Short mmCIF file of C-alpha atoms and ligand atoms in Angstrom, two decimals:
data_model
loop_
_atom_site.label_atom_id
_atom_site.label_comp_id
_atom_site.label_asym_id
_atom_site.label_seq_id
_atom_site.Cartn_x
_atom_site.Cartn_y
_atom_site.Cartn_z
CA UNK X 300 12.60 116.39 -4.17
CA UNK X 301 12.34 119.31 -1.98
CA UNK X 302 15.99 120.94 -2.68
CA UNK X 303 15.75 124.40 -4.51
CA UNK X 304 17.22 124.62 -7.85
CA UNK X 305 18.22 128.21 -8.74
CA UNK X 306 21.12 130.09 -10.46
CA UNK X 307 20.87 132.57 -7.65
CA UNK X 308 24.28 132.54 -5.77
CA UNK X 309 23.79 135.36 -3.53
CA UNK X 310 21.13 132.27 -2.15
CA UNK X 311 23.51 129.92 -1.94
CA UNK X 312 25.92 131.99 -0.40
CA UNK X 313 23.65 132.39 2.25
CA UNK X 314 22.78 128.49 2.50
CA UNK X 315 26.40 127.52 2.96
CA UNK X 316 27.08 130.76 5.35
CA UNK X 317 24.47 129.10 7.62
CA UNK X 318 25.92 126.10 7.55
CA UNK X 319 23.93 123.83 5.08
CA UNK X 320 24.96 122.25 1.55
CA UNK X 321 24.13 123.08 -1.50
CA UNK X 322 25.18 121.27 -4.89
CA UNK X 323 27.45 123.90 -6.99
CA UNK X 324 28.19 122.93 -10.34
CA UNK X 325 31.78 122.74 -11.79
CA UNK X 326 33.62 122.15 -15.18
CA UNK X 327 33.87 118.39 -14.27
CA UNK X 328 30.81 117.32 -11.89
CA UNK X 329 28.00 118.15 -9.58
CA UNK X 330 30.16 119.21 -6.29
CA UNK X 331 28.01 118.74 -3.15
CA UNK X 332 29.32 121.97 -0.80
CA UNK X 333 29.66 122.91 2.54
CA UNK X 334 32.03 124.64 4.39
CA UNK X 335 35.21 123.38 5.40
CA UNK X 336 35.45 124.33 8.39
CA UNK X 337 32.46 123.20 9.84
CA UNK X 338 32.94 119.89 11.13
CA UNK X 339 29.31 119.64 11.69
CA UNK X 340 28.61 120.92 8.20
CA UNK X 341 31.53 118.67 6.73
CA UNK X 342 29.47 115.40 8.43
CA UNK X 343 26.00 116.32 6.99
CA UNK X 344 27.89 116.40 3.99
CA UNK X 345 28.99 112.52 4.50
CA UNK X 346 25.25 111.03 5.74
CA UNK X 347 23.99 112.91 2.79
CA UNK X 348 25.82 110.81 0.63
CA UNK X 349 25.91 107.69 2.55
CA UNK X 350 29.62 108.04 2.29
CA UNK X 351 32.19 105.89 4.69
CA UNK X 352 34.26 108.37 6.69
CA UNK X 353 37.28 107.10 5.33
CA UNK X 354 36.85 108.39 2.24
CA UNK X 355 38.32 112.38 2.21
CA UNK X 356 36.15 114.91 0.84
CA UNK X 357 38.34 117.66 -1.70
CA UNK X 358 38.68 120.98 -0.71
CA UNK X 359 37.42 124.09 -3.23
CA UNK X 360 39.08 127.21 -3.34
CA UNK X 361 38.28 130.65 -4.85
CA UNK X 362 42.13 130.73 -6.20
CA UNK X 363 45.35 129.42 -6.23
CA UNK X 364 46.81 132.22 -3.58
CA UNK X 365 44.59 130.54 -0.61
CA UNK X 366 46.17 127.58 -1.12
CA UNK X 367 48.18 127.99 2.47
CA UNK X 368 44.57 128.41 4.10
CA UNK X 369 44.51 124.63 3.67
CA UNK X 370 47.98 123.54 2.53
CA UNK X 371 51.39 123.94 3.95
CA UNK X 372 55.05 123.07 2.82
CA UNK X 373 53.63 123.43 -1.14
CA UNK X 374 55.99 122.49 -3.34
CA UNK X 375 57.33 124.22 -6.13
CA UNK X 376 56.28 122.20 -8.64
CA UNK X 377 52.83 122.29 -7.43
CA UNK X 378 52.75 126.02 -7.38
CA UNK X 379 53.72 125.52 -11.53
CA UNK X 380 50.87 122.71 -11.63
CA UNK X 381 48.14 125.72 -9.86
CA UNK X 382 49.65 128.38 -12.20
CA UNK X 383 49.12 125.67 -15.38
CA UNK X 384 45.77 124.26 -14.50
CA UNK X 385 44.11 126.05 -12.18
CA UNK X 386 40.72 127.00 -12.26
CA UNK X 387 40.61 123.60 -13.77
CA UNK X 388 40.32 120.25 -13.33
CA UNK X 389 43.29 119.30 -11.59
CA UNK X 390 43.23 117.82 -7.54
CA UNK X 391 46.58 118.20 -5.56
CA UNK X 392 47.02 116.24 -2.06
CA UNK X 393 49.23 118.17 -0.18
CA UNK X 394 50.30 118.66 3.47
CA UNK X 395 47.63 119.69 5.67
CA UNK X 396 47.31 122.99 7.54
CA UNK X 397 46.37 122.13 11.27
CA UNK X 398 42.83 124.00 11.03
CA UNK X 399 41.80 121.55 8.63
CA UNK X 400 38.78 119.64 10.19
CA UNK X 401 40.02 116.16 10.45
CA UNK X 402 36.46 114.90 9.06
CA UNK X 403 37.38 116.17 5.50
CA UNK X 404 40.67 114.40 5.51
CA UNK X 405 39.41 111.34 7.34
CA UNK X 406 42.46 111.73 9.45
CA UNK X 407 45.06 112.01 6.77
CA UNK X 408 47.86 114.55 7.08
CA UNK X 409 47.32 115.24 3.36
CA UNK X 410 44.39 117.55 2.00
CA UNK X 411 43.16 117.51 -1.06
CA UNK X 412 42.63 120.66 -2.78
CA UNK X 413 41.22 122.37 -6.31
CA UNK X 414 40.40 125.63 -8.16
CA UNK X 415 37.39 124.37 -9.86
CA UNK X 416 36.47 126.52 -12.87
CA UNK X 417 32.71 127.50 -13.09
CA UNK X 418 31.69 130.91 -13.53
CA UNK X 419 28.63 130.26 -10.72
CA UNK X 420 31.12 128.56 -8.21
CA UNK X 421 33.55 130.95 -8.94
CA UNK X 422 31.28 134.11 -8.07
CA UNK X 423 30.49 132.00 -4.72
CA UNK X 424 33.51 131.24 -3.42
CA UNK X 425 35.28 134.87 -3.85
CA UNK X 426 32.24 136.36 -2.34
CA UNK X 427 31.22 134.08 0.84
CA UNK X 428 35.28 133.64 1.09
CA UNK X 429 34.82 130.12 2.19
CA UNK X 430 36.56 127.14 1.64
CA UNK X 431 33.96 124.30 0.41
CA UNK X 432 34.71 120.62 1.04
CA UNK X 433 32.80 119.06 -1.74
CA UNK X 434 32.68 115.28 -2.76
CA UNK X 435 30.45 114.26 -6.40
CA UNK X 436 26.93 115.13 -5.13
CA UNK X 437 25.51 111.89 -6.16
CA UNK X 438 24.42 108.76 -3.45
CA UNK X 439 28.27 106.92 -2.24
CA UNK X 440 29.11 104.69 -5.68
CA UNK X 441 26.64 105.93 -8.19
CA UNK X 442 26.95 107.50 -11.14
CA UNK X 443 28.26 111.20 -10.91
CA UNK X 444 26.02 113.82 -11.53
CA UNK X 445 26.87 116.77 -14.64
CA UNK X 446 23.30 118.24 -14.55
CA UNK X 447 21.11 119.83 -11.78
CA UNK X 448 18.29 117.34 -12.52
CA UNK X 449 20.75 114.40 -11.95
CA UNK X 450 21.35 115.73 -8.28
CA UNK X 451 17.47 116.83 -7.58
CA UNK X 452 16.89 113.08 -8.56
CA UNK X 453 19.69 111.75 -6.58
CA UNK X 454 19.50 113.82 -3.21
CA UNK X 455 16.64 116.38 -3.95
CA UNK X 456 15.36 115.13 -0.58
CA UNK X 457 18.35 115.18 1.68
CA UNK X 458 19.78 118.93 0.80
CA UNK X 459 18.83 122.64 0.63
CA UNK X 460 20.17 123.99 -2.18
CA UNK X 461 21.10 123.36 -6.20
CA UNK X 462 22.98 125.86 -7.80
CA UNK X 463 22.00 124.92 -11.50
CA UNK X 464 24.75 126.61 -13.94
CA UNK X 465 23.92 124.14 -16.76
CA UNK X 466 25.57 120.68 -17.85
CA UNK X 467 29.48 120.60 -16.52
CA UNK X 468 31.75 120.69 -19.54
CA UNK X 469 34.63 118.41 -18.55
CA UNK X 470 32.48 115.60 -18.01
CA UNK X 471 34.57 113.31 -15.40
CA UNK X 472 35.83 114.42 -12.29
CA UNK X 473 39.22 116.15 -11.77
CA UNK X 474 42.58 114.54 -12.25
CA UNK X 475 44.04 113.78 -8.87
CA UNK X 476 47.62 113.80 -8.52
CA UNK X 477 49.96 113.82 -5.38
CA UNK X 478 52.60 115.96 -4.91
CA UNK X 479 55.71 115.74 -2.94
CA UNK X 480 59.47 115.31 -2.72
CA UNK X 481 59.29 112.50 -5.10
CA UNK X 482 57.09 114.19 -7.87
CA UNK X 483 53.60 114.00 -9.12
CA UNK X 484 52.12 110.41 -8.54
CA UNK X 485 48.75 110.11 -10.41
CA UNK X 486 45.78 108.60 -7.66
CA UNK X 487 43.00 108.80 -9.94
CA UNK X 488 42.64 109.65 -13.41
CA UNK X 489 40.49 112.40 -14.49
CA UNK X 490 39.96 115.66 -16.87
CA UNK X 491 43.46 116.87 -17.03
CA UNK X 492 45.13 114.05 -19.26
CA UNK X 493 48.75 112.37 -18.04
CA UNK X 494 50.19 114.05 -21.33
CA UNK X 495 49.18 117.62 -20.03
CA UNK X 496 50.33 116.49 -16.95
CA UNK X 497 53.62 115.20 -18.30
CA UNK X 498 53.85 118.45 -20.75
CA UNK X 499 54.27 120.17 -17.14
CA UNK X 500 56.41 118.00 -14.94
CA UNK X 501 57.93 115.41 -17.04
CA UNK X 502 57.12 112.40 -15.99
CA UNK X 503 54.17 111.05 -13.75
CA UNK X 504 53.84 108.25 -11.22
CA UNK X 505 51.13 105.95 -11.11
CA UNK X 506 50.17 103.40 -7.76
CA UNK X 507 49.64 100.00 -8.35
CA UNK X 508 46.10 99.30 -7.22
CA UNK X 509 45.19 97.01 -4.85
CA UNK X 510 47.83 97.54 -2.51
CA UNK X 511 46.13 99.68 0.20
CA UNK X 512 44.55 99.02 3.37
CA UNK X 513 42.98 102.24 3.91
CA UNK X 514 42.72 103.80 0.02
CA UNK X 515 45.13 106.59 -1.07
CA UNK X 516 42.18 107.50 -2.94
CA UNK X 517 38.58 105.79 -2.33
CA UNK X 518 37.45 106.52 -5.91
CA UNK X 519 40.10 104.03 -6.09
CA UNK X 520 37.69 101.35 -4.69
CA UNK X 521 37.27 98.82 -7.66
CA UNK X 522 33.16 99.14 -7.65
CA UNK X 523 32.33 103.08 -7.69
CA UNK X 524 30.49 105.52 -10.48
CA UNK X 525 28.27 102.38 -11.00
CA UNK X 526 25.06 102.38 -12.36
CA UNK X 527 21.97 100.63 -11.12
CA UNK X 528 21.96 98.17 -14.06
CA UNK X 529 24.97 95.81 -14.51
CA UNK X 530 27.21 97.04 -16.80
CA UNK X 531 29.44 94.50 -18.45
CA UNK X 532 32.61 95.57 -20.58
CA UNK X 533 33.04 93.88 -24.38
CA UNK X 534 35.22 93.40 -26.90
CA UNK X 535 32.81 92.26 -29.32
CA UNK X 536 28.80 93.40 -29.27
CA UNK X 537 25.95 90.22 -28.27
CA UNK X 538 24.29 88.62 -30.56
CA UNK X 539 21.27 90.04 -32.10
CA UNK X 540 19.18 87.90 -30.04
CA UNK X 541 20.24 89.37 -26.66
CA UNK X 542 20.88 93.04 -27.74
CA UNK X 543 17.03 93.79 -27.27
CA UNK X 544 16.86 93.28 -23.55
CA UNK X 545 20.17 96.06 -23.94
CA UNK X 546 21.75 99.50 -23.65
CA UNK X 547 24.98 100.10 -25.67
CA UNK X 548 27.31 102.83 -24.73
CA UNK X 549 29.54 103.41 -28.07
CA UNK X 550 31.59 106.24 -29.75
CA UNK X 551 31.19 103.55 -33.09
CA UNK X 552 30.34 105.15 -36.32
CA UNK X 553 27.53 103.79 -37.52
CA UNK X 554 26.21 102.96 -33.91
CA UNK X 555 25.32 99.30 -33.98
CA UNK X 556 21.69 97.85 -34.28
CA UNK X 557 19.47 95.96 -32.90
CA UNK X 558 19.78 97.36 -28.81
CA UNK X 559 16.97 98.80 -26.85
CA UNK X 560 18.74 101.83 -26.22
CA UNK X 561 21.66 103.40 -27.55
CA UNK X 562 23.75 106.00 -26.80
CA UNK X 563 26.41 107.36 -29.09
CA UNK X 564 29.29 109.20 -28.08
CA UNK X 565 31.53 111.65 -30.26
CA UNK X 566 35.17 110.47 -31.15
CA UNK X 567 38.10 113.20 -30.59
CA UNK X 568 41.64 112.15 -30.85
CA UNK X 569 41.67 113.18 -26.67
CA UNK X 570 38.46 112.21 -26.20
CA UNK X 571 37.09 115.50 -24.98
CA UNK X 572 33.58 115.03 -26.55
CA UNK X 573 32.84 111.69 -25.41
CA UNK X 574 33.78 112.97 -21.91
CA UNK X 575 31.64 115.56 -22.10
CA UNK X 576 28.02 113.88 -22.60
CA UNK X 577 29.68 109.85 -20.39
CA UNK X 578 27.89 110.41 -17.54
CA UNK X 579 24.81 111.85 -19.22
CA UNK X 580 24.87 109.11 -21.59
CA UNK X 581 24.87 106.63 -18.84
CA UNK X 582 22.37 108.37 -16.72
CA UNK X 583 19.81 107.93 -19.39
CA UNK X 584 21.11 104.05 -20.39
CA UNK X 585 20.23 103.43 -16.72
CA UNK X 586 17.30 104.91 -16.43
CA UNK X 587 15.84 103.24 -19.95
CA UNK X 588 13.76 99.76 -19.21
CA UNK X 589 17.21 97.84 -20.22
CA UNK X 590 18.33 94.64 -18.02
CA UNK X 591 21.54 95.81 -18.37
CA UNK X 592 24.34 97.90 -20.06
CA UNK X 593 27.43 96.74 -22.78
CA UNK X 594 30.35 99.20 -23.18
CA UNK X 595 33.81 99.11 -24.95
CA UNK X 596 36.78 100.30 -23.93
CA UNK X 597 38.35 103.42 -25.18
CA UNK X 598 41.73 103.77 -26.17
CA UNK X 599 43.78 105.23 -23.61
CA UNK X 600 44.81 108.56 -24.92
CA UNK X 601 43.73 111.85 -23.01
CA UNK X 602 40.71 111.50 -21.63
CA UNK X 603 40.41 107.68 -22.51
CA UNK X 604 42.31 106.80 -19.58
CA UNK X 605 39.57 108.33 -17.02
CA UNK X 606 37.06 107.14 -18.90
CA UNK X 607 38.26 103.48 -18.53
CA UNK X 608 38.80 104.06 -15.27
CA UNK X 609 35.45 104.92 -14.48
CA UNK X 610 34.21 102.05 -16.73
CA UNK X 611 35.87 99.24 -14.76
CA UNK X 612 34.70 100.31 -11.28
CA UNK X 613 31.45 100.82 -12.96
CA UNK X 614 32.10 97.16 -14.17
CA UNK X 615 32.82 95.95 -10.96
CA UNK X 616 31.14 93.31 -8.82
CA UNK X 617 29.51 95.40 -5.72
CA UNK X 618 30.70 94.85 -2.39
CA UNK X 619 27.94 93.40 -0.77
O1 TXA B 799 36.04 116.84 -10.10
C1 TXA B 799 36.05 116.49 -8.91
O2 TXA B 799 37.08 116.14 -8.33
C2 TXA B 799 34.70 116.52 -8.18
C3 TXA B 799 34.24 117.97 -8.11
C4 TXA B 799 32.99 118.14 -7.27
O3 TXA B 799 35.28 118.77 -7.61
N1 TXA B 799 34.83 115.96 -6.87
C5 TXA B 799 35.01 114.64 -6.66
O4 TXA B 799 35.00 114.31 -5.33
O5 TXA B 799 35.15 113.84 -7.54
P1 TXA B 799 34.86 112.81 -4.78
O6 TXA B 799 34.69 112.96 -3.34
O7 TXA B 799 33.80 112.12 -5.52
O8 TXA B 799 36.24 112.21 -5.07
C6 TXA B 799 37.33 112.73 -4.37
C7 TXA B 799 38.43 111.74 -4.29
C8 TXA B 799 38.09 110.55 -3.43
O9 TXA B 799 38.38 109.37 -4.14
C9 TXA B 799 39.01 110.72 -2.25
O10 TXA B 799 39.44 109.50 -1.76
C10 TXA B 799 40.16 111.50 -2.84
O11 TXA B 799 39.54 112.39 -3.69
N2 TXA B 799 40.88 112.24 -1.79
C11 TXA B 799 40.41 113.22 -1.01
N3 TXA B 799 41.34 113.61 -0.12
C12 TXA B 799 42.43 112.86 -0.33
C13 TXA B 799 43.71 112.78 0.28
N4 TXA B 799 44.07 113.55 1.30
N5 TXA B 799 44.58 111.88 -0.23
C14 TXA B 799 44.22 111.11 -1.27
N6 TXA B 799 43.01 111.13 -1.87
C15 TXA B 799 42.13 111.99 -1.41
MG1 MG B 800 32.66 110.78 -6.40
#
């Protein structure tokens, strides 16, 4: 763990304006930054996280207005989606500007694009005025991180800089919605719910998974934010007998008994709390001497939806 952790932005301004990475927190994850358009930056960026190139790293801007920096033909309706959600957690894939390093789109003529909303990341972007490609800053399928500690345990080794502004608030990573002629298709689930979304635009699009060669959206792969430990999904808790070998993820009131570890999650009506604390929650299930985790399903209202989402690729048999 050699990374610096600090709070100190005017450092990791100066990290990224050399061309390294540092982790900057947002509202929804861990981001781990460089600049965008530095292809050699943007690949350090991939063998830090062991992640396959065909897999396109998000975009971070300071504000809405750069948008054309990165983007071109926008939409109106995603300039009304920026002026609803942004700073926030909400992902657009647009068009691509030409300048855009082909290495953060892994050759797609989309980009994808957010105003994350972090007082920390905030401060850096408007004052290096770059535009940071940032991916989750944990290892290629593992749990995201939503603490500095999570990414000093994760890559400490492998980059320069942490930018520690605290646990993230959303929890799960952005919403990630497409945006073109034919409306606002929903690739990946995430802390802006479809109802917000729909409160907007009307109605929403989904994909049906499983059709694409090369992903729309990698996070789409069916194993991803997986723990070490196998996770298996429920409708009914084990027996006694086998819940002491056990961790329990739950938002049940009383928790149920009898596991070796146990982590309790609040229940919202949008599920904002239980959001909040997932990834923590799991973080420390994985890391207690369990042989393995138990979840249930949450109902899919607001946040629910993401956090099923990340459950069943967490769920998911591992590619080999
Ligand atoms: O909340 C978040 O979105 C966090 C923070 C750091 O901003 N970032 C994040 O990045 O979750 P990552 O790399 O873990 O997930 C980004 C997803 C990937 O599944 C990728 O496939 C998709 O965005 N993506 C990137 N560019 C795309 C594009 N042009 N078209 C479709 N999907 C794209
Ligand atoms: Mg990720």
């Amino acid at each position: 763990m050699s990374a610096r952790i600090t709070a100190d932005v005017a450092a990791a301004r100066a990290v990224l304006e050399a061309g390294g990475l540092v982790a900057i927190p947002t509202e929804t994850v861990y981001g781990l930054a460089g600049d965008a358009f530095r292809p050699e930056t943007v690949a350090r960026i991939f063998a830090a996280k062991a992640r396959p190139h065909f897999d396109p790293l998000i975009v971070h801007l300071a504000d809405a207005q750069q948008l054309p920096r990165v983007a071109r033909d926008i939409p109106d309706l995603a300039w009304r989606l920026a002026r609803e959600f942004w700073p926030g957690p909400l992902t657009m894939v647009l068009p691509k500007q030409e300048g855009v390093p082909d290495l953060v789109t892994s050759g797609l003529d989309t980009v994808a694009v957010r105003v994350p909303d972090h007082p920390l990341t905030t401060q850096l972007l408007r004052a290096s005025g770059l535009a940071l490609a940032a991916p989750s800053a944990n290892p290629f399928g593992y749990l995201s991180p939503t603490l500095a500690s999570h990414v000093a345990e994760q890559l400490g080794d492998t980059i320069d800089l942490i930018l520690d502004g605290g646990p993230c608030r959303v929890g799960v990573e952005s919403t990630i919605v497409r945006v073109d002629a034919s409306g606002v298709t929903l690739l990946r689930p995430g802390g802006i719910s479809v109802e917000q979304l729909e409160s907007v635009c009307g109605s929403v699009q989904t994909l049906a998974p499983g059709r694409h060669q090369q992903p729309i959206a990698p996070g789409l792969l069916p194993s991803h934010y997986a723990p070490r430990k196998p996770l298996q999904l429920v409708e009914d808790w084990p027996s006694l007998a086998e819940r002491s070998q056990l961790g329990c993820l739950t938002c049940e009131q009383p928790a149920p008994t009898g596991f070796l570890a146990c982590e309790t999650l609040p229940a919202d009506e949008h599920w904002v709390g239980a959001a909040a604390h997932f990834f923590q929650a799991l973080h420390r299930l994985d890391q207690a001497p369990v042989a393995g985790l138990v979840a249930k399903l949450f109902p899919e209202q607001g946040l629910g939806l993401a956090l099923n989402d990340r459950l069943r690729r967490a769920a998911a048999p591992k590619e080999p």
